[in-house]
Every structure is written in structure tokens, then in C-alpha cells.
mmCIF file with all atom_site columns, C-alpha atoms in Angstrom:
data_model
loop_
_atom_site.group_PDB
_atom_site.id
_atom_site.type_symbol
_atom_site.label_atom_id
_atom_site.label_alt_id
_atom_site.label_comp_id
_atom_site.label_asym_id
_atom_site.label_entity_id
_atom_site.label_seq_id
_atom_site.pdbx_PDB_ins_code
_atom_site.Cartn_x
_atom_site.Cartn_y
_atom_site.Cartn_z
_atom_site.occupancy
_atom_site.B_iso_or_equiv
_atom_site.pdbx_formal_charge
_atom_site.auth_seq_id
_atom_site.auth_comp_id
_atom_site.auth_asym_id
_atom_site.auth_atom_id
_atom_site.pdbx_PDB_model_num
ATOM 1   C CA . UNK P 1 1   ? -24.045 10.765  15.819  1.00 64.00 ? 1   UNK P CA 1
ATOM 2   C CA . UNK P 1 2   ? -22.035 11.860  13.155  1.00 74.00 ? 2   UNK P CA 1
ATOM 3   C CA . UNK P 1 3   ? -17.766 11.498  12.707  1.00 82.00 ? 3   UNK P CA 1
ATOM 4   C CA . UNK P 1 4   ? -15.808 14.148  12.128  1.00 85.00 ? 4   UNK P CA 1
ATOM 5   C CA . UNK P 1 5   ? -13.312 14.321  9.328   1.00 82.00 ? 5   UNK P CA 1
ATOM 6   C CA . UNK P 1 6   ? -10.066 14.270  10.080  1.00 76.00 ? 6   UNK P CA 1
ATOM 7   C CA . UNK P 1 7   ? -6.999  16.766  8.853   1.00 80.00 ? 7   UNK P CA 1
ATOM 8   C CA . UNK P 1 8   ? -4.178  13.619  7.134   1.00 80.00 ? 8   UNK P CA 1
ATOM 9   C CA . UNK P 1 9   ? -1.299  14.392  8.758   1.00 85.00 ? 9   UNK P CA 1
ATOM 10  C CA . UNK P 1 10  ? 1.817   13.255  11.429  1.00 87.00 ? 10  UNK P CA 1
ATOM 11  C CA . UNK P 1 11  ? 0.553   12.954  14.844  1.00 87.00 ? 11  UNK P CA 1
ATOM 12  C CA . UNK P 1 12  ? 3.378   14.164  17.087  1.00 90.00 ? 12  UNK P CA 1
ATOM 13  C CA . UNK P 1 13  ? 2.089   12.892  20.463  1.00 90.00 ? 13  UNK P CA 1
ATOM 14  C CA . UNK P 1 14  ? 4.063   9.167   20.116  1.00 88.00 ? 14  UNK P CA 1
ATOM 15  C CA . UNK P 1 15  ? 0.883   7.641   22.625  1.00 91.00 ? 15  UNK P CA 1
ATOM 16  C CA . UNK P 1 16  ? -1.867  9.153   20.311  1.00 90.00 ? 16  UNK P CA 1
ATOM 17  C CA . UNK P 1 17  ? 0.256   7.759   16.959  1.00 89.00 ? 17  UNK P CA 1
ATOM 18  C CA . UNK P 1 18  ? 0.595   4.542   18.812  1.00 90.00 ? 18  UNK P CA 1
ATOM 19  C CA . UNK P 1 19  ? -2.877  4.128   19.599  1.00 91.00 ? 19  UNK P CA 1
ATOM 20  C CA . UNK P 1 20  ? -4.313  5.720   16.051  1.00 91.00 ? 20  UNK P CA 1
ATOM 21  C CA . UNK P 1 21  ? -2.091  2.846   14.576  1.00 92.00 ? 21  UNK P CA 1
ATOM 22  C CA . UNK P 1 22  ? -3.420  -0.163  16.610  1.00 91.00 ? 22  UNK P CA 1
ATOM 23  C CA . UNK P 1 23  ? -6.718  0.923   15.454  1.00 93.00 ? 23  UNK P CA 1
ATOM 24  C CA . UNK P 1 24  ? -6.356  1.642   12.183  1.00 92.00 ? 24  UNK P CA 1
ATOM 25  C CA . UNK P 1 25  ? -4.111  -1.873  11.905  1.00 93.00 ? 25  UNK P CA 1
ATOM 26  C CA . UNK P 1 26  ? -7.309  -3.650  12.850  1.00 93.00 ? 26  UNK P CA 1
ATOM 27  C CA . UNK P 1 27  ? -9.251  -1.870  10.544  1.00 94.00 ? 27  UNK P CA 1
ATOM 28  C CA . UNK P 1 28  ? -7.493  -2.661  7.210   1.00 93.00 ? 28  UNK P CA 1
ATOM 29  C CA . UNK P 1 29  ? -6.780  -6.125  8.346   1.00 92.00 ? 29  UNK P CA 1
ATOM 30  C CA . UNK P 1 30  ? -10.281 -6.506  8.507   1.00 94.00 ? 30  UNK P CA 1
ATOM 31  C CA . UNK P 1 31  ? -10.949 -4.915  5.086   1.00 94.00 ? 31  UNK P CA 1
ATOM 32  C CA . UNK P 1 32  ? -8.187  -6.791  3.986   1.00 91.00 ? 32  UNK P CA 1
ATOM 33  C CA . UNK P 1 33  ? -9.230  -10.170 5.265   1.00 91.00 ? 33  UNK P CA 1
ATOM 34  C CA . UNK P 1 34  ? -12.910 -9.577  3.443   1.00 93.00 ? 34  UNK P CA 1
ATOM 35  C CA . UNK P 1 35  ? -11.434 -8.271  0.335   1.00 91.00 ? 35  UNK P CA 1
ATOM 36  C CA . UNK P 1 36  ? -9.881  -12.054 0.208   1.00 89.00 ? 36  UNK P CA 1
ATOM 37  C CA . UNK P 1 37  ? -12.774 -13.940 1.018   1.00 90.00 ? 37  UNK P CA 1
ATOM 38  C CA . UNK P 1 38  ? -15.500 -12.250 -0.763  1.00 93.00 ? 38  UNK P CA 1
ATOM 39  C CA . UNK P 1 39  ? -13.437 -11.588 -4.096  1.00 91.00 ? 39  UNK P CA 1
ATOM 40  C CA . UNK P 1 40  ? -10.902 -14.793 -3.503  1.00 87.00 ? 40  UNK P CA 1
ATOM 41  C CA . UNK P 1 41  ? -8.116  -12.628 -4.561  1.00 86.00 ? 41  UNK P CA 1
ATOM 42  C CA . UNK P 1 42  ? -4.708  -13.149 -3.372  1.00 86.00 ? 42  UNK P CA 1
ATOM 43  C CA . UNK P 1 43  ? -3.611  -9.724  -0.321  1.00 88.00 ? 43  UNK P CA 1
ATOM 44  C CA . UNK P 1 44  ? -0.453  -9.226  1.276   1.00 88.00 ? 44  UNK P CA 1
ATOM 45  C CA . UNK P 1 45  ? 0.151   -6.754  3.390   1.00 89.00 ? 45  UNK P CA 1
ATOM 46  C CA . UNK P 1 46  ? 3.277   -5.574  4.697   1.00 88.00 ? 46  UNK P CA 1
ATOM 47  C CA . UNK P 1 47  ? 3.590   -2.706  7.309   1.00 87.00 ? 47  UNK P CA 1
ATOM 48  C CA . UNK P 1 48  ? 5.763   -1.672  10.422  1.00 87.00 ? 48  UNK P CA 1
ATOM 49  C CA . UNK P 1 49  ? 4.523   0.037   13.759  1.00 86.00 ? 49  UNK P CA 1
ATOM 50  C CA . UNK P 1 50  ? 5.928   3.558   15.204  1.00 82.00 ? 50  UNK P CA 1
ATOM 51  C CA . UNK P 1 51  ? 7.241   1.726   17.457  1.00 83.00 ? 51  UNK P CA 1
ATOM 52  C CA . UNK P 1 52  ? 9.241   -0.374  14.372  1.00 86.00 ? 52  UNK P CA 1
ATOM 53  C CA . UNK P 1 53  ? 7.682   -3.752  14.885  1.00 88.00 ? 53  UNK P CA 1
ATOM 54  C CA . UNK P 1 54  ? 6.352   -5.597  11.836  1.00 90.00 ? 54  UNK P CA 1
ATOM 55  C CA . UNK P 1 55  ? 3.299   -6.951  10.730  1.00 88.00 ? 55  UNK P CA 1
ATOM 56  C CA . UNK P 1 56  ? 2.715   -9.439  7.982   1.00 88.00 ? 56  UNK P CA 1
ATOM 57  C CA . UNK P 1 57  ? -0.994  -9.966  6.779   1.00 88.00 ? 57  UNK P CA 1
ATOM 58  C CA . UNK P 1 58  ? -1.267  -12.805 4.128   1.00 88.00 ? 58  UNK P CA 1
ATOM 59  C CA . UNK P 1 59  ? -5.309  -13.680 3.162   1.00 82.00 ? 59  UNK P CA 1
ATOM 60  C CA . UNK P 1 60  ? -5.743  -17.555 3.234   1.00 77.00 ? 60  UNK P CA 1
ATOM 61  C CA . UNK P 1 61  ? -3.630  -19.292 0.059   1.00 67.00 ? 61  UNK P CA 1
ATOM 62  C CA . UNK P 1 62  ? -2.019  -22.442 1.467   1.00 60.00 ? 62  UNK P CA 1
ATOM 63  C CA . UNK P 1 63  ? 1.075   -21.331 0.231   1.00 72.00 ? 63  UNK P CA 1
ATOM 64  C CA . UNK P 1 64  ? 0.599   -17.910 0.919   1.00 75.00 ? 64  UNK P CA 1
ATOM 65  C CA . UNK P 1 65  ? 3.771   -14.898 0.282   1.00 80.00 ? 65  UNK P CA 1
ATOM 66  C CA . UNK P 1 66  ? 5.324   -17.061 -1.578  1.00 83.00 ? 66  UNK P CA 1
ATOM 67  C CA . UNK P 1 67  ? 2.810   -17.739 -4.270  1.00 82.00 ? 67  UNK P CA 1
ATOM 68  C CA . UNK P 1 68  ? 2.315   -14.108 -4.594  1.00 81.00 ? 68  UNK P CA 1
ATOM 69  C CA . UNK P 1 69  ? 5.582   -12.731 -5.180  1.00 82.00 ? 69  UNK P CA 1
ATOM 70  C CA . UNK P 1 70  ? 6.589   -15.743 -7.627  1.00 84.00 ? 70  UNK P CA 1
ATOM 71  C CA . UNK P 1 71  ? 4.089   -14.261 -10.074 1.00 82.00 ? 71  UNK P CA 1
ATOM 72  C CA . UNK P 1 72  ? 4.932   -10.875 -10.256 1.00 80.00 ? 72  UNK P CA 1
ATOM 73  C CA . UNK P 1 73  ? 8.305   -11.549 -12.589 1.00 83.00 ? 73  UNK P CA 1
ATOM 74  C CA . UNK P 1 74  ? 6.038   -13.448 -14.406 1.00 87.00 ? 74  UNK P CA 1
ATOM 75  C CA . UNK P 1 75  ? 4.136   -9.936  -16.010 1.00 87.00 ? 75  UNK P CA 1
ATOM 76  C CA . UNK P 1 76  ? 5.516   -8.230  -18.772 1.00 90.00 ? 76  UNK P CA 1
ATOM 77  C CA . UNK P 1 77  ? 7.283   -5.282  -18.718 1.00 90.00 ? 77  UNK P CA 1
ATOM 78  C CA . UNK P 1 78  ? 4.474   -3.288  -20.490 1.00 92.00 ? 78  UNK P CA 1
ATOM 79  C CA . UNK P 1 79  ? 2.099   -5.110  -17.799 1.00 91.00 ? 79  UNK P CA 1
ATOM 80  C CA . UNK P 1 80  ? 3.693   -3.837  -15.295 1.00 88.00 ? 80  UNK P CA 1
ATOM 81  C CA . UNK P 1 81  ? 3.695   -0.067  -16.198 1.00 91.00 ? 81  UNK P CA 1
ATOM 82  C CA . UNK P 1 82  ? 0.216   -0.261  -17.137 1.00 92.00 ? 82  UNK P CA 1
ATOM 83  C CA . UNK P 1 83  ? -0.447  -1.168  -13.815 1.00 87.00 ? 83  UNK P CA 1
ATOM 84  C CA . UNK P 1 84  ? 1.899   1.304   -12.054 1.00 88.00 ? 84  UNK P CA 1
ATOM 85  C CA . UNK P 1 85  ? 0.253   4.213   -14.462 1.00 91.00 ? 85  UNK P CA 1
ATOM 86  C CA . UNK P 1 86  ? -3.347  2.883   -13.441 1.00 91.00 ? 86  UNK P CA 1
ATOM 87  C CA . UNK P 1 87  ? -2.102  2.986   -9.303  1.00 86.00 ? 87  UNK P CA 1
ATOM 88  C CA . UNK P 1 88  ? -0.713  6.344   -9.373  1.00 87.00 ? 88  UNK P CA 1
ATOM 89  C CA . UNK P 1 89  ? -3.778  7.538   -11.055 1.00 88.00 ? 89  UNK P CA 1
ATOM 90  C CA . UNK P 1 90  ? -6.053  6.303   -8.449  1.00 85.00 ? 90  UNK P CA 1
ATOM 91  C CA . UNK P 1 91  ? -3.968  7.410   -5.639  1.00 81.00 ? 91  UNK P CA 1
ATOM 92  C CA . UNK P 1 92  ? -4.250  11.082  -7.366  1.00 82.00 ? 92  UNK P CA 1
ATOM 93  C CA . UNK P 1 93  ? -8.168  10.661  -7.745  1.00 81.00 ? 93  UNK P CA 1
ATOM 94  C CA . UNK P 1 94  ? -7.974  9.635   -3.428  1.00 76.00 ? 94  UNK P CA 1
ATOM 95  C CA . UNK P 1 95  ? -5.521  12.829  -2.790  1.00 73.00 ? 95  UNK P CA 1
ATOM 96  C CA . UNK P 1 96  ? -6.369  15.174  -5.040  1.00 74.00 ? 96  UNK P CA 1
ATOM 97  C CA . UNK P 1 97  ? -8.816  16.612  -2.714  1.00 67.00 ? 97  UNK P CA 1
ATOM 98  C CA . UNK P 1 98  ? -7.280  15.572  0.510   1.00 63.00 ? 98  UNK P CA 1
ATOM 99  C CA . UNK P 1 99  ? -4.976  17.897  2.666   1.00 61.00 ? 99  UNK P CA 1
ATOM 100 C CA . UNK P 1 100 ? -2.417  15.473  3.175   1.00 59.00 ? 100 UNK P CA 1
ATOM 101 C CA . UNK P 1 101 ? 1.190   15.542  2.381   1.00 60.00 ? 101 UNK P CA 1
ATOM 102 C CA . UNK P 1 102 ? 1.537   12.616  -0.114  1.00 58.00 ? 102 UNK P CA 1
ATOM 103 C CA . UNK P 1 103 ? 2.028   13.418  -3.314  1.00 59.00 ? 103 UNK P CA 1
ATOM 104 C CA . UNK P 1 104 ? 1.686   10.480  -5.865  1.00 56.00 ? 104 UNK P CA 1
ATOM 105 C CA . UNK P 1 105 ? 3.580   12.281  -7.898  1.00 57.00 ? 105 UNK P CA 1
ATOM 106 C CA . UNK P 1 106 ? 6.607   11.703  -5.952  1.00 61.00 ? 106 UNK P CA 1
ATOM 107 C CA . UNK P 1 107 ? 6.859   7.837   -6.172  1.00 55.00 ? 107 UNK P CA 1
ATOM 108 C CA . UNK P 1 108 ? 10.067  7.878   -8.649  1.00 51.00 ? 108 UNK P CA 1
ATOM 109 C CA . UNK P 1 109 ? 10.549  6.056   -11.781 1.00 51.00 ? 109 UNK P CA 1
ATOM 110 C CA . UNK P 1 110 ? 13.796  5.736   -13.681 1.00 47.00 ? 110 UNK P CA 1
ATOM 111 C CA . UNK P 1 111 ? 12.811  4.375   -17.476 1.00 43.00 ? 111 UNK P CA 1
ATOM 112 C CA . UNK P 1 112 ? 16.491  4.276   -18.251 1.00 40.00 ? 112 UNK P CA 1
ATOM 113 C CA . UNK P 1 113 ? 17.738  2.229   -15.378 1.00 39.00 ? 113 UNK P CA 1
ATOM 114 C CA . UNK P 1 114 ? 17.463  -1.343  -15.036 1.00 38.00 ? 114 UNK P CA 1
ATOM 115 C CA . UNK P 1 115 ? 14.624  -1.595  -12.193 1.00 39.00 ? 115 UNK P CA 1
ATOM 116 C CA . UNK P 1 116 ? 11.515  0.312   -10.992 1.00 39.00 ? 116 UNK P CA 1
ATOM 117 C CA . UNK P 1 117 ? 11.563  1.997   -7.984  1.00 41.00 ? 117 UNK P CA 1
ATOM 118 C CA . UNK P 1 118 ? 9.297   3.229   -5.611  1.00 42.00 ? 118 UNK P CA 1
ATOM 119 C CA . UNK P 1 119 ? 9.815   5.291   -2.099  1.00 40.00 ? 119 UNK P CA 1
ATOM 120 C CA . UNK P 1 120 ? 13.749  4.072   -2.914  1.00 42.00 ? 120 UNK P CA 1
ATOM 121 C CA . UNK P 1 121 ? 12.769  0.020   -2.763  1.00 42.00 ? 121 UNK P CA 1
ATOM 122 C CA . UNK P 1 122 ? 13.959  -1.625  -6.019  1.00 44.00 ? 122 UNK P CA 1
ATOM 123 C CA . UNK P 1 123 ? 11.065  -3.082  -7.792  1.00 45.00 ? 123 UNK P CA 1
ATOM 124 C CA . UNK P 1 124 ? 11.232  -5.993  -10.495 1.00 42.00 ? 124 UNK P CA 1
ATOM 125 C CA . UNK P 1 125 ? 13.484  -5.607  -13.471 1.00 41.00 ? 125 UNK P CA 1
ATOM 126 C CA . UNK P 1 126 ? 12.913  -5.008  -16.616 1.00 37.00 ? 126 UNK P CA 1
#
């Protein structure tokens, strides 16, 4: 039996949103949990329920967050935009042919001010 693709968009019934979540929660904390043990890289994943609780998936560091964001003000500036120019591209090559409302396009960036930001959270400085 085959699965039907799915139209990207809000789900307006709050029960159907709620339960589409708690599915799709357990399926990228399982993708993200593998992606840690069978590359041993380093995931954190941050994300809050329609309902507004949190969730906080870190893959198995013994010191965990921590460790992770200490090292980001440790890249370059240039390191950085490389690696915000090669994320925006692949997030237009996993839209571009996708219905959905995001638009990478949108994620703003400010070269003249003194931080990055994206969806309006500051990133690091410059």
C-alpha cells in the first residue's frame, strides 16, 4: 500500500495539528538520534508544541548544549555566511517544488548591522 502525498500547509483542526505534531516529533527525533550515532556528529534540536510546550533534543555528548553553542563564536565571519548561503540554498532545492508557504527567501539578513538574523532571533555577531 502506497502513501499519499501530502499538500504542506497549517492544519486548522487544533486535535489533528496536535496529533500530526506528536508524530512527526517522534519521527525527527528518531532521525535525529541516528544522524548522531551513525555519523557521531554533534544535533540539537530545539522546537515548541501547538500547544507551546518545549522540547529539547541533544544527541549523546557528555556535555551536551553547551559544547555546541560554545563553538559557534568560534567560526569566522566568512565561515559563517558560507554556511548560511549553502542552508538557504538547500532549503530552496527542498521547496522549490513543494506547495508550501515557506519561502527561504524570506529568512532576513542585515550585512550592515552588527548581527545575523533569522525569523527575527539575533544570531552571532560579527
Amino acid at each position: 500500500m502506497g502513501r499519499k502525498k501530502i499538500k504542506i500547509q497549517r492544519l486548522e483542526d487544533l486535535k489533528a495539528r496536535q496529533a500530526k505534531y506528536s508524530k512527526r516529533k517522534t519521527g525527527i527525533l528518531k532521525k535525529a538520534k541516528e544522524l548522531n550515532i551513525l555519523c557521531e556528529v554533534d544535533v540539537a534540536l530545539l522546537f515548541s508544541s501547538p500547544s507551546g510546550r518545549p522540547t529539547l533534543f541533544v544527541g549523546k555528548n557528555s556535555n551536551g548544549l553547551s559544547s555546541i553553542l560554545k563553538r559557534l563564536p568560534n567560526l569566522s565571519f566568512e565561515e559563517r555566511e558560507e554556511r548560511r548561503a549553502y542552508t538557504i540554498e538547500m532549503l530552496k532545492k527542498t521547496y522549490e517544488n513543494s506547495e508550501s508557504e515557506f519561502d527561504p527567501l524570506s529568512l532576513s539578513h542585515d550585512t550592515n548591522a552588527d548581527t545575523l538574523k533569522v525569523n527575527g532571533f539575533p544570531k552571532l555577531e560579527k
